[in-house]
mmCIF file of C-alpha atoms in Angstrom:
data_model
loop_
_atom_site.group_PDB
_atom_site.id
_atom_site.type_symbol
_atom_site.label_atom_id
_atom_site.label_comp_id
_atom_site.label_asym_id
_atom_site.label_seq_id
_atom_site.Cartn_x
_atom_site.Cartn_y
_atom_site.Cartn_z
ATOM 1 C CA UNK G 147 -14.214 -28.297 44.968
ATOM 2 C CA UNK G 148 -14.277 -30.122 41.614
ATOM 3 C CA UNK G 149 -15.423 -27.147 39.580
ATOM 4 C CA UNK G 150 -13.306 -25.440 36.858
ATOM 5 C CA UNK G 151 -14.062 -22.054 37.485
ATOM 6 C CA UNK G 152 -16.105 -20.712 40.830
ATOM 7 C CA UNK G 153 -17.557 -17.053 41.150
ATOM 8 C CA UNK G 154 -17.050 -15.342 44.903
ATOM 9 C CA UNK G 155 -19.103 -12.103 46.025
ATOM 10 C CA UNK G 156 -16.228 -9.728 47.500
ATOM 11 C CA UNK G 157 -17.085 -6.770 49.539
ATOM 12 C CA UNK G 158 -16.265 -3.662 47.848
ATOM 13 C CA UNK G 159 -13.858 -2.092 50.058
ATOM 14 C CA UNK G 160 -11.170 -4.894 50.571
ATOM 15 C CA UNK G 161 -7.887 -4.464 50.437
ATOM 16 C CA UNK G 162 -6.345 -7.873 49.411
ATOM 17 C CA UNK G 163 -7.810 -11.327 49.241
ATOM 18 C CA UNK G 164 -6.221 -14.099 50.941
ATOM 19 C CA UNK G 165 -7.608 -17.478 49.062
ATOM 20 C CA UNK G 166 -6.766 -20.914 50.710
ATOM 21 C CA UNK G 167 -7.550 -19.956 53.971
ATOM 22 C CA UNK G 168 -5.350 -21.812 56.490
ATOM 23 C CA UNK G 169 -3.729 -23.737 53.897
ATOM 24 C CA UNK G 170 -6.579 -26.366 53.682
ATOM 25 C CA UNK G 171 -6.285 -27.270 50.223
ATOM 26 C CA UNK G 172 -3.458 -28.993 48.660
ATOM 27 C CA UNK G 173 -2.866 -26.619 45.561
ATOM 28 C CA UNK G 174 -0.896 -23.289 44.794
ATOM 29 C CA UNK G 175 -2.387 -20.122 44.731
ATOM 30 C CA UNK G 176 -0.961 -17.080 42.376
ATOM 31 C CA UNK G 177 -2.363 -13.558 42.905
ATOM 32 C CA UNK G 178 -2.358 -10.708 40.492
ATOM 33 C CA UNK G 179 0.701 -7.632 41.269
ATOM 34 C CA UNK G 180 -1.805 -5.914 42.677
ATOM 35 C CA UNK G 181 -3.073 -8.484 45.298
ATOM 36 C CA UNK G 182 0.838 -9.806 46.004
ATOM 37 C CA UNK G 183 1.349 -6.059 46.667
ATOM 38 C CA UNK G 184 -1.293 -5.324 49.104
ATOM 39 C CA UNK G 185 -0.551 -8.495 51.133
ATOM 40 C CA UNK G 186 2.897 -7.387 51.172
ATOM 41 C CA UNK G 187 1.560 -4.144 52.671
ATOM 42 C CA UNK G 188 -0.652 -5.532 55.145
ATOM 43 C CA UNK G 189 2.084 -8.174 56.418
ATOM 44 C CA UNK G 190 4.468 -5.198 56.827
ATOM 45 C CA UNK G 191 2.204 -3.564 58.755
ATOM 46 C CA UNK G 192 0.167 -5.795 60.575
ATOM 47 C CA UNK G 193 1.021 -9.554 60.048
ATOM 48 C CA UNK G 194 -1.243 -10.863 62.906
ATOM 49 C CA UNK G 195 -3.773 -9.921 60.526
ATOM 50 C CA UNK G 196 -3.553 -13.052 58.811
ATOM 51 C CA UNK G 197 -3.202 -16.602 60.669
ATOM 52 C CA UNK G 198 -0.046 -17.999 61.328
ATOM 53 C CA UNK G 199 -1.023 -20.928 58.859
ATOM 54 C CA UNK G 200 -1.930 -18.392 56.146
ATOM 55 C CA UNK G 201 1.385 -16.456 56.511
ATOM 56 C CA UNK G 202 3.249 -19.575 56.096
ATOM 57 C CA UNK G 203 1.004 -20.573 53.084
ATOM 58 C CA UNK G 204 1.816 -17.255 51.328
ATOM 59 C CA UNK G 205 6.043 -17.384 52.125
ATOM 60 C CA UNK G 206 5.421 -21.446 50.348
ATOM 61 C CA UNK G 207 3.612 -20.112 47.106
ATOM 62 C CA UNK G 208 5.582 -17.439 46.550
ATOM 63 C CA UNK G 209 8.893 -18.835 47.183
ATOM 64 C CA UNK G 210 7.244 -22.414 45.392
ATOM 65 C CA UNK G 211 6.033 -20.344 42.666
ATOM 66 C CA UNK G 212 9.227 -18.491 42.107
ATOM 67 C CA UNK G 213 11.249 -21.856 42.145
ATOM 68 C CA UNK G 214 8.839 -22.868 39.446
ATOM 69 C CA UNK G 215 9.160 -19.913 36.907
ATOM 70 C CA UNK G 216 5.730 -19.108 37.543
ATOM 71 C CA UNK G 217 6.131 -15.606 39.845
ATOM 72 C CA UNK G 218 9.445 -13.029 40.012
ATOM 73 C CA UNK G 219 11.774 -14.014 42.998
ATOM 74 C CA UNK G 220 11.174 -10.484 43.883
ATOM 75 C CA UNK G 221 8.193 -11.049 45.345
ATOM 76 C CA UNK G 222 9.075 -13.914 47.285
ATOM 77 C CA UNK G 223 12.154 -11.876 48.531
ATOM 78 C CA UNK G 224 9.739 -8.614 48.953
ATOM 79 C CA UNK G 225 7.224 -10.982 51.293
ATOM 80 C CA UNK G 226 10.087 -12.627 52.943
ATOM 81 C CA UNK G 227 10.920 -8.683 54.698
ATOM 82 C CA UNK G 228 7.880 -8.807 56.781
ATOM 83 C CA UNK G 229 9.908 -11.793 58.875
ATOM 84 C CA UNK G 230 11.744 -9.365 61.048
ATOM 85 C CA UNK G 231 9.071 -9.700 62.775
ATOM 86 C CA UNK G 232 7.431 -12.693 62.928
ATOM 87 C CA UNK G 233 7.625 -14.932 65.704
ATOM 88 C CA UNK G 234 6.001 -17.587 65.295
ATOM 89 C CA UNK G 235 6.582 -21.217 64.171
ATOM 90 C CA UNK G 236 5.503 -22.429 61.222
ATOM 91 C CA UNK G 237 5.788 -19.308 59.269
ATOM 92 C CA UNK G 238 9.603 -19.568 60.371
ATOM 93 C CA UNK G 239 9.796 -23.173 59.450
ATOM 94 C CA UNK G 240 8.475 -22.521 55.855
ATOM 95 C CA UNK G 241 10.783 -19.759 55.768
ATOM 96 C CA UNK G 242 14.233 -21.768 56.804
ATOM 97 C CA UNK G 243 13.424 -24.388 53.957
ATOM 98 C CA UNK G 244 13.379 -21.879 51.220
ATOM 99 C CA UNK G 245 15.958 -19.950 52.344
ATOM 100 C CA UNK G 246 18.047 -22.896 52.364
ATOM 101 C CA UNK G 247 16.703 -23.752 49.236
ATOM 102 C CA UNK G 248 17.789 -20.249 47.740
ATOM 103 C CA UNK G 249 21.222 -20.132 49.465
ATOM 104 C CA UNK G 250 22.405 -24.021 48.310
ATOM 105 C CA UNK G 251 21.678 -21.959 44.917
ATOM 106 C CA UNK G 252 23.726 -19.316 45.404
ATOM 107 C CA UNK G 253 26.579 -20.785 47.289
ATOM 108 C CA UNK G 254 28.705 -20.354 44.589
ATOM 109 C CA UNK G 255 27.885 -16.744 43.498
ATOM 110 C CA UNK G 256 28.898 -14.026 44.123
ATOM 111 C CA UNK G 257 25.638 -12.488 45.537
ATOM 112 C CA UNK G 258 25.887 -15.691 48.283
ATOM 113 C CA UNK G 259 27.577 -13.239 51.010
ATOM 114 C CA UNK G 260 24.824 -10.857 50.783
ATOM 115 C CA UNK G 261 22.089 -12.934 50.453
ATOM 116 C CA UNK G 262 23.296 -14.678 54.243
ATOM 117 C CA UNK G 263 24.175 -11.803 55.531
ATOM 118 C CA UNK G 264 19.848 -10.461 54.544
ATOM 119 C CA UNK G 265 18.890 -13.881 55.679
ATOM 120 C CA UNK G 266 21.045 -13.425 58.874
ATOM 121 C CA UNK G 267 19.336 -9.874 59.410
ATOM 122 C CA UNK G 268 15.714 -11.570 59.194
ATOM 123 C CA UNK G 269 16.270 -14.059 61.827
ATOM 124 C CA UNK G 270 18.239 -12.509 64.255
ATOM 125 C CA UNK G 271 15.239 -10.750 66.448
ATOM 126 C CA UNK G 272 13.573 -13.960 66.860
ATOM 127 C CA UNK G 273 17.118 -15.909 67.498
ATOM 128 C CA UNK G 274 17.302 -13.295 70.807
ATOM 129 C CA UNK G 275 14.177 -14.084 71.831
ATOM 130 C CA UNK G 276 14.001 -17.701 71.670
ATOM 131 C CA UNK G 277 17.362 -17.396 73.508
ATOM 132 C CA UNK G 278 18.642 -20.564 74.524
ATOM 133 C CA UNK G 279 17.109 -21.714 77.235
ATOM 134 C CA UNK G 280 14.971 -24.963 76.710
ATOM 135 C CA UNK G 281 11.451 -23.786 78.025
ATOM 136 C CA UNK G 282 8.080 -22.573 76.747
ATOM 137 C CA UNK G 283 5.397 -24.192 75.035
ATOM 138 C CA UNK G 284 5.650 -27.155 72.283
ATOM 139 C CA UNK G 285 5.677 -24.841 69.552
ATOM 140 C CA UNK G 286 8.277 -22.464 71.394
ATOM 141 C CA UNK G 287 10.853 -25.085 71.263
ATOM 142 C CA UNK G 288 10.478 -25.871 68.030
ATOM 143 C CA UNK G 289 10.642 -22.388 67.369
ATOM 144 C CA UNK G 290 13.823 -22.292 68.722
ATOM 145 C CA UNK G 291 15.224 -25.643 67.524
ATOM 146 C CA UNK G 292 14.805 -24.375 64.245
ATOM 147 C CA UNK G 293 15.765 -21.069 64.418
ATOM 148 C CA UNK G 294 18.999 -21.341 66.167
ATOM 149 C CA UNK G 295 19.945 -24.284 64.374
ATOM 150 C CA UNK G 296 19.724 -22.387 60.548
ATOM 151 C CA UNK G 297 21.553 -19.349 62.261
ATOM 152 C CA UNK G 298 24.132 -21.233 63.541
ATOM 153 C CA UNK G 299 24.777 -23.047 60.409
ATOM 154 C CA UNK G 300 24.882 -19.326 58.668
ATOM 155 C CA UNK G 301 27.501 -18.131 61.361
ATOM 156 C CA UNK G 302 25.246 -16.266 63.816
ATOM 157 C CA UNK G 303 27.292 -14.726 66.295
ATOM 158 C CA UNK G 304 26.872 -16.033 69.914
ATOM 159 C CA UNK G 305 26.711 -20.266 68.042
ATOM 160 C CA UNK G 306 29.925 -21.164 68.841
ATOM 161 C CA UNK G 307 30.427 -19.699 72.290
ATOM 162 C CA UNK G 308 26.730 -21.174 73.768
ATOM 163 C CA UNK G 309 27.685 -24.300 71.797
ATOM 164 C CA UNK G 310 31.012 -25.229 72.892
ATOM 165 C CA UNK G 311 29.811 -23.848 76.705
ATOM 166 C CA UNK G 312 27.158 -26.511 76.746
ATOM 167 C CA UNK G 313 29.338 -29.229 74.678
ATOM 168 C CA UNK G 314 31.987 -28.682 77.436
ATOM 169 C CA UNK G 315 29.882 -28.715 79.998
ATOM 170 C CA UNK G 316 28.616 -32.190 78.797
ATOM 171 C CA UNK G 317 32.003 -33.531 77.580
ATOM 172 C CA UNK G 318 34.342 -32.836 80.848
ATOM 173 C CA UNK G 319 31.250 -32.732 83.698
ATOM 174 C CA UNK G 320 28.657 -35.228 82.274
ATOM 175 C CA UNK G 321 26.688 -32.470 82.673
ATOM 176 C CA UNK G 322 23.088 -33.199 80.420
ATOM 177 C CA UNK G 323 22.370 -31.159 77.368
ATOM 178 C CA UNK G 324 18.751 -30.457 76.900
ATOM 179 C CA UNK G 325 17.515 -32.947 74.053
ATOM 180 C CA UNK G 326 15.578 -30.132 72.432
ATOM 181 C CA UNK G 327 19.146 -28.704 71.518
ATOM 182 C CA UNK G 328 21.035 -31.594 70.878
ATOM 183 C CA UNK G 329 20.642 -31.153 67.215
ATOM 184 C CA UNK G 330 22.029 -27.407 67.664
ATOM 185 C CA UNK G 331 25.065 -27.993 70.237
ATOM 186 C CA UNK G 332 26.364 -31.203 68.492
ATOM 187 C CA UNK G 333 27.631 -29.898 65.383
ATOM 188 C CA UNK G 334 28.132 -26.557 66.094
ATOM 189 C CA UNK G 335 30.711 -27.992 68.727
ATOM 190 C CA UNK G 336 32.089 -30.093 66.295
ATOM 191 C CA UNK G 337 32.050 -27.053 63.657
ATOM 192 C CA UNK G 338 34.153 -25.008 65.867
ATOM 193 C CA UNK G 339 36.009 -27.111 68.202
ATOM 194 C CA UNK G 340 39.058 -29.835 67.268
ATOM 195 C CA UNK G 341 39.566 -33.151 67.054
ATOM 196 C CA UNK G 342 38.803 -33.860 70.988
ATOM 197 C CA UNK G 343 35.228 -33.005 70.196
ATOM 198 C CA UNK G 344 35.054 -35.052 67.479
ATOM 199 C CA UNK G 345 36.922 -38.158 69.401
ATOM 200 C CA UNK G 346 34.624 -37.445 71.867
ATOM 201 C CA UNK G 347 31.323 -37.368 69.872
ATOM 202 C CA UNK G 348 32.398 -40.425 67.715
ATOM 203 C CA UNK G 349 33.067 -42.406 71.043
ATOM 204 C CA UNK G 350 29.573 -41.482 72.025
ATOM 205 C CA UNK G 351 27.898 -42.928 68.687
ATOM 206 C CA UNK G 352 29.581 -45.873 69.235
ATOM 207 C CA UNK G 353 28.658 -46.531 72.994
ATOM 208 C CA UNK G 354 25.001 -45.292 72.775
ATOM 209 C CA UNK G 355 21.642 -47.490 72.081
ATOM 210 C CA UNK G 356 19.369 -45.112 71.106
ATOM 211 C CA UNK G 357 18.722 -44.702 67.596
ATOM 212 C CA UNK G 358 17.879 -41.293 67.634
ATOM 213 C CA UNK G 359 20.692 -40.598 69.343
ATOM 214 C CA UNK G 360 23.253 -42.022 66.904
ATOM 215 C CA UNK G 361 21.455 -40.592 64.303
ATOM 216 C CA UNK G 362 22.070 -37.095 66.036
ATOM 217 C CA UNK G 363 25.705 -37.485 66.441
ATOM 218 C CA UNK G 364 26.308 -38.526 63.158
ATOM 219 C CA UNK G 365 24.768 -35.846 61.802
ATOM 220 C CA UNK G 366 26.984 -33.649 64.170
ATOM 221 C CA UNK G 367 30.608 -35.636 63.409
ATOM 222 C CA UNK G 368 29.939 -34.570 59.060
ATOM 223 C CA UNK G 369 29.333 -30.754 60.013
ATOM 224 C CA UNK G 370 33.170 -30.772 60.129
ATOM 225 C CA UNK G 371 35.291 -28.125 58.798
ATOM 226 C CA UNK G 372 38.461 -30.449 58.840
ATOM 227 C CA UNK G 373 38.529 -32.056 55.649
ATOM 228 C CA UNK G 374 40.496 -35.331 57.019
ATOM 229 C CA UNK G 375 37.343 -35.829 59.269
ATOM 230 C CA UNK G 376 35.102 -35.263 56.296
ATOM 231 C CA UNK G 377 36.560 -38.300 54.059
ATOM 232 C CA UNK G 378 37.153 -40.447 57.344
ATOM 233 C CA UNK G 379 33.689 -40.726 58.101
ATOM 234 C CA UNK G 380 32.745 -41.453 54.649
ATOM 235 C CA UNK G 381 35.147 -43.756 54.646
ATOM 236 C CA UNK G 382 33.640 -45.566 57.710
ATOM 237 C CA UNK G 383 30.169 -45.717 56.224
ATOM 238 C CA UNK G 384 31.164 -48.568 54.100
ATOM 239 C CA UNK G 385 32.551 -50.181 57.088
ATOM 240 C CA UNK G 386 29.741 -52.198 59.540
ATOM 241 C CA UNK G 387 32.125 -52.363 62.200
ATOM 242 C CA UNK G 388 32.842 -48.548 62.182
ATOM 243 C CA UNK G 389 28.840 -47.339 61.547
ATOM 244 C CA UNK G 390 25.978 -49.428 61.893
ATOM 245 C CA UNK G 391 24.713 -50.429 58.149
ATOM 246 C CA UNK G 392 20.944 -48.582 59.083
ATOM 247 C CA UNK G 393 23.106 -45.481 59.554
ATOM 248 C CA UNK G 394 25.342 -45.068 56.995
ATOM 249 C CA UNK G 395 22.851 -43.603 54.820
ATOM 250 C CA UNK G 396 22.355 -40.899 57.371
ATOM 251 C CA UNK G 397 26.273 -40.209 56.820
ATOM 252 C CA UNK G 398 26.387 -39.683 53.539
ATOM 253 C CA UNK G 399 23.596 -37.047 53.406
ATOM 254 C CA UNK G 400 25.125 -35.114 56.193
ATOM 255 C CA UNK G 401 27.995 -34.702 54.134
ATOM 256 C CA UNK G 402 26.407 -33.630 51.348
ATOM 257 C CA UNK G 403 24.342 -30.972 53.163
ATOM 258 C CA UNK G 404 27.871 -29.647 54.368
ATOM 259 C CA UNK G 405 28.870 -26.549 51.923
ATOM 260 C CA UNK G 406 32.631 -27.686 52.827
ATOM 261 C CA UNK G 407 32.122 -31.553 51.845
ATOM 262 C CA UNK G 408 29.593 -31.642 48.860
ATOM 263 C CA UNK G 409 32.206 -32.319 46.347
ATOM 264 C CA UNK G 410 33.883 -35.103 48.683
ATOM 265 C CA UNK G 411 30.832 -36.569 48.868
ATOM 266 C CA UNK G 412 29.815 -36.259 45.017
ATOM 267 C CA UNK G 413 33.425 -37.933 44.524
ATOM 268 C CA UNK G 414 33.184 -40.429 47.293
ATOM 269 C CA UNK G 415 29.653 -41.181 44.960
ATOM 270 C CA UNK G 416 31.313 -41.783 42.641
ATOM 271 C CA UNK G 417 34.715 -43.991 43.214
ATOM 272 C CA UNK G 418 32.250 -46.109 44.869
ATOM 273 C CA UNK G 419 29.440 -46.434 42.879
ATOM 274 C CA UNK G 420 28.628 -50.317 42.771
ATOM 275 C CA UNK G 421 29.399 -50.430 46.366
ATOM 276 C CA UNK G 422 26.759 -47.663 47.494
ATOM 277 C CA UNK G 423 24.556 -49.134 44.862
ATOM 278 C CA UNK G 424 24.292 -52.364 46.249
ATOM 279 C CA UNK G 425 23.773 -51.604 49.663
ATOM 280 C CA UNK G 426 21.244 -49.363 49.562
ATOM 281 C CA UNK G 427 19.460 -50.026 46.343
ATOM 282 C CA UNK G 428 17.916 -48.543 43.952
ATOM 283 C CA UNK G 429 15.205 -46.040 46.026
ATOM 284 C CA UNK G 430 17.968 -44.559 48.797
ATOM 285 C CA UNK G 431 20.735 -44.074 46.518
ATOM 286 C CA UNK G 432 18.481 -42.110 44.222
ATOM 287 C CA UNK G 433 17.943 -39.908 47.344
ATOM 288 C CA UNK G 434 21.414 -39.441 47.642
ATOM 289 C CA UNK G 435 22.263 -38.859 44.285
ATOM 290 C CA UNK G 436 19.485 -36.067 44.836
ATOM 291 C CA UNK G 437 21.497 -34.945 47.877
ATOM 292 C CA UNK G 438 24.797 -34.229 46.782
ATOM 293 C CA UNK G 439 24.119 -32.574 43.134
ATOM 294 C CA UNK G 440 22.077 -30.381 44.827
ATOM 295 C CA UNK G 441 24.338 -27.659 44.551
ATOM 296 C CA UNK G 442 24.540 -28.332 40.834
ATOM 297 C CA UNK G 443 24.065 -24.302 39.133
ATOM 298 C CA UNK G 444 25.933 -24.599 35.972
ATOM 299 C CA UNK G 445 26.109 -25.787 32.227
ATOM 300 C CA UNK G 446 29.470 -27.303 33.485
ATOM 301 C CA UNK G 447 27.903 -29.302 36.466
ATOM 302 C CA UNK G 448 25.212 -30.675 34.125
ATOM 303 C CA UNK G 449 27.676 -32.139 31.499
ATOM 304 C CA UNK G 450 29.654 -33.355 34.154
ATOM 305 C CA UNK G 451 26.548 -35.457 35.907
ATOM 306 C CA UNK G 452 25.440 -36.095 32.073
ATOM 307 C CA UNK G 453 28.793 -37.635 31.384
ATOM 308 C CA UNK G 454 29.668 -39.596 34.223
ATOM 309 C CA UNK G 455 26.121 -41.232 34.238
ATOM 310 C CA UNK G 456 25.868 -42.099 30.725
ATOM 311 C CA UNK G 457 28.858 -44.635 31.808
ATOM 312 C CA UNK G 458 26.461 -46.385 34.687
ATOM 313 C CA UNK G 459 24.262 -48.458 31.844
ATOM 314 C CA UNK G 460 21.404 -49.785 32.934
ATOM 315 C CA UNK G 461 21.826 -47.755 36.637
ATOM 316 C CA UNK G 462 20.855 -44.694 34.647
ATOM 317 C CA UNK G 463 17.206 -44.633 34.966
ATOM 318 C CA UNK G 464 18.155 -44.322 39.350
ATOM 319 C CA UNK G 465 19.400 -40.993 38.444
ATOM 320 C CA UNK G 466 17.284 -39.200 36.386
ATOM 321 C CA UNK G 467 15.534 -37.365 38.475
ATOM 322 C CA UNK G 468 18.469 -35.647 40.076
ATOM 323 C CA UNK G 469 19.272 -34.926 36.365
ATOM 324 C CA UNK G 470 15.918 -32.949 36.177
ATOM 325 C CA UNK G 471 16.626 -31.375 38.992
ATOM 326 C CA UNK G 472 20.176 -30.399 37.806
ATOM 327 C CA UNK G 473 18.801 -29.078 34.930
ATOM 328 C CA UNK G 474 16.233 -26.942 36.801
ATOM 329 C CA UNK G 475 18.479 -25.311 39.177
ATOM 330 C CA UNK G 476 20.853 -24.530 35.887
ATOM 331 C CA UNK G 477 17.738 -22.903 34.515
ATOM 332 C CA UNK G 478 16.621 -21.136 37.219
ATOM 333 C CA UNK G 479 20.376 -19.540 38.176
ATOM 334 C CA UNK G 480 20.145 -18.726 34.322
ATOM 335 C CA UNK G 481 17.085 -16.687 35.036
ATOM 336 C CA UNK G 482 17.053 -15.823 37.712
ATOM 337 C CA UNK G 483 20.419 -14.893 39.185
ATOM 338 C CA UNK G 484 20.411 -11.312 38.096
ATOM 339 C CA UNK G 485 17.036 -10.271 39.639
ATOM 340 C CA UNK G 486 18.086 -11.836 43.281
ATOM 341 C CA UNK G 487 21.157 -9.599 42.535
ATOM 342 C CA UNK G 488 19.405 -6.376 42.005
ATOM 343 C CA UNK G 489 16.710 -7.225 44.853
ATOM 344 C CA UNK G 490 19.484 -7.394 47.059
ATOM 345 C CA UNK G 491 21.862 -4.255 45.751
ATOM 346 C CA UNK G 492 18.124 -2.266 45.809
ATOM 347 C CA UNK G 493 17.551 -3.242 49.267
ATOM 348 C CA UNK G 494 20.894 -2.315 50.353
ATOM 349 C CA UNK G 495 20.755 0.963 48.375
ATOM 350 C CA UNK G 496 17.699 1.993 50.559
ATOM 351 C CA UNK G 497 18.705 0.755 53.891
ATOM 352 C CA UNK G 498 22.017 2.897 53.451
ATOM 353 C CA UNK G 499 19.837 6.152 52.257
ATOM 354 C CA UNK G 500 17.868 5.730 55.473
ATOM 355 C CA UNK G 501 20.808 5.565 57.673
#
């Protein structure tokens, strides 16, 4: 469509409009309150009324548009309720990456307990029914891949029991864990167990030839809680002999994306600057520049960034985009913090009248 502005003939009697229909065009689309309102409604009621595509194209405006100043994060949070019960995957997949969007936000807050704890609420029917058994269709297991894996990392009860069963079971009997849930028992065994499953894992990234493999098992050994295992494998991603140089990239993210190692990481970043710089260049270490300021909320966090950068010279222009980005999550706390806050108090206020 290359026109401006295009007239549609509606039917008198509809209830909502739904525009985009299965997300075939690459643009936004913002409705009036009224139209936001009555979608709302009808996914409350009825979600199957719309496409699975279309749900998951009105959770990525509204949460897109909220990011962008554009709509109230109440309606994004208001749509978001109707995911108690939806069961399907791409709707759930849209959901995960903005809640994880929201919640690297809002680590730091106060409101961070109660927005995991709504967040936990949301995803738990569809955790119990995926279960953890690796059957069903295509789209069922990545349904449940990507389910379990964002409850687990939130602290879903019944993770580290079914994770350290099958880790075990793998560890002391050889017995095979299904690949499909690799990426869930790995670091969730790691998470919760000691240093014998991280031995153990490490010993396994260094024997294996599959890439994919390694590449899973890193990620698992920097979901550690034990902060000598969080600098010793950033450590060893400087070190060829220790990780292989295609993965050490894959390290350093992985510890950024863990809530307990984002500062080692932004400080491992920086005491080794030049180093990181020249091996991976100008391109990947912008991406993990990206990766472990993510986190950045304040007027503090900025100047910090601001200051240490301005000492890089000509290295600068690598990280200006996470400096934008910085500066947009500072803004958006700024504006937004306070109207997550009462979503969340007004939610709880009516779920306690009704009990």
């Amino acid at each position: 469509m290359n026109e401006q502005l295009k007239n549609f003939e509606l039917v008198d009697d509809a209830a909502w409009i739904k525009a985009n229909v299965n997300q075939t065009g690459f643009y936004r689309v913002k409705y009036d309150h009224y139209n936001w309102n009555a979608l709302i409604t009808q996914l409350k009621s009825d979600h199957t009324a719309l496409s699975s595509a279309d749900r998951a194209g009105l959770l990525d405006d509204a949460f897109s548009l909220s990011f962008g100043f554009v709509l109230a994060p109440k309606v994004a949070l208001d749509l978001s309720v109707y995911l108690l019960n939806e069961r399907d995957y791409v709707p759930w997949a849209t959901a995960v990456q903005h809640f994880d969007r929201l919640l690297v936000l809002c680590e730091e807050k106060a409101i961070y307990l109660t927005l995991k704890k709504y967040i936990l609420e949301m995803i738990a029917p569809v955790v119990t029914q995926v279960g953890w058994e690796d059957n069903g269709s295509h789209l069922d297991k990545l349904l449940r891949s990507t389910v379990l894996k964002f409850a687990c990392e939130l602290g879903h009860s019944g993770c580290k029991e079914q994770s350290l069963l099958l880790f075990h079971a793998w560890m002391r009997n050889g017995t095979r864990i299904p690949p499909n849930l690799r990426s869930i028992v790995y670091p969730n065994a790691i998470r919760y167990g000691g240093e014998e499953e991280w031995a153990y894992v490490y010993e396994q990234y260094q024997t294996t030839s599959t890439a994919s493999e390694r590449k899973e098992l890193l990620g698992a050994l920097t979901a550690t809680r034990n902060v000598w295992h969080i600098t010793q494998i950033l450590s060893y991603s400087l070190q060829p002999d220790k990780v292989k140089s295609q993965d050490m990239y894959y390290v350093f993210i992985g510890v950024a994306n863990n809530p307990l190692g984002r500062w080692h990481a932004w400080r491992f970043l920086r005491s080794s600057w030049d180093d990181i710089y020249e091996i991976y260049g100008a391109a990947t270490f912008k991406r993990m520049l990206k990766s472990c300021t993510q986190h950045f909320t304040t007027e503090f966090d900025y100047a910090e960034l601001e200051a240490f950068l301005a000492t890089r010279g000509s290295q600068l222009r690598a990280a200006r985009q996470a400096m934008e980005l910085v500066r947009h999550s500072v803004e958006w706390m700024a504006r937004s913090e306070y109207l997550v806050v009462n979503w969340l108090q007004d939610r709880q206020s009516v779920f306690d009248a009704n009990t």
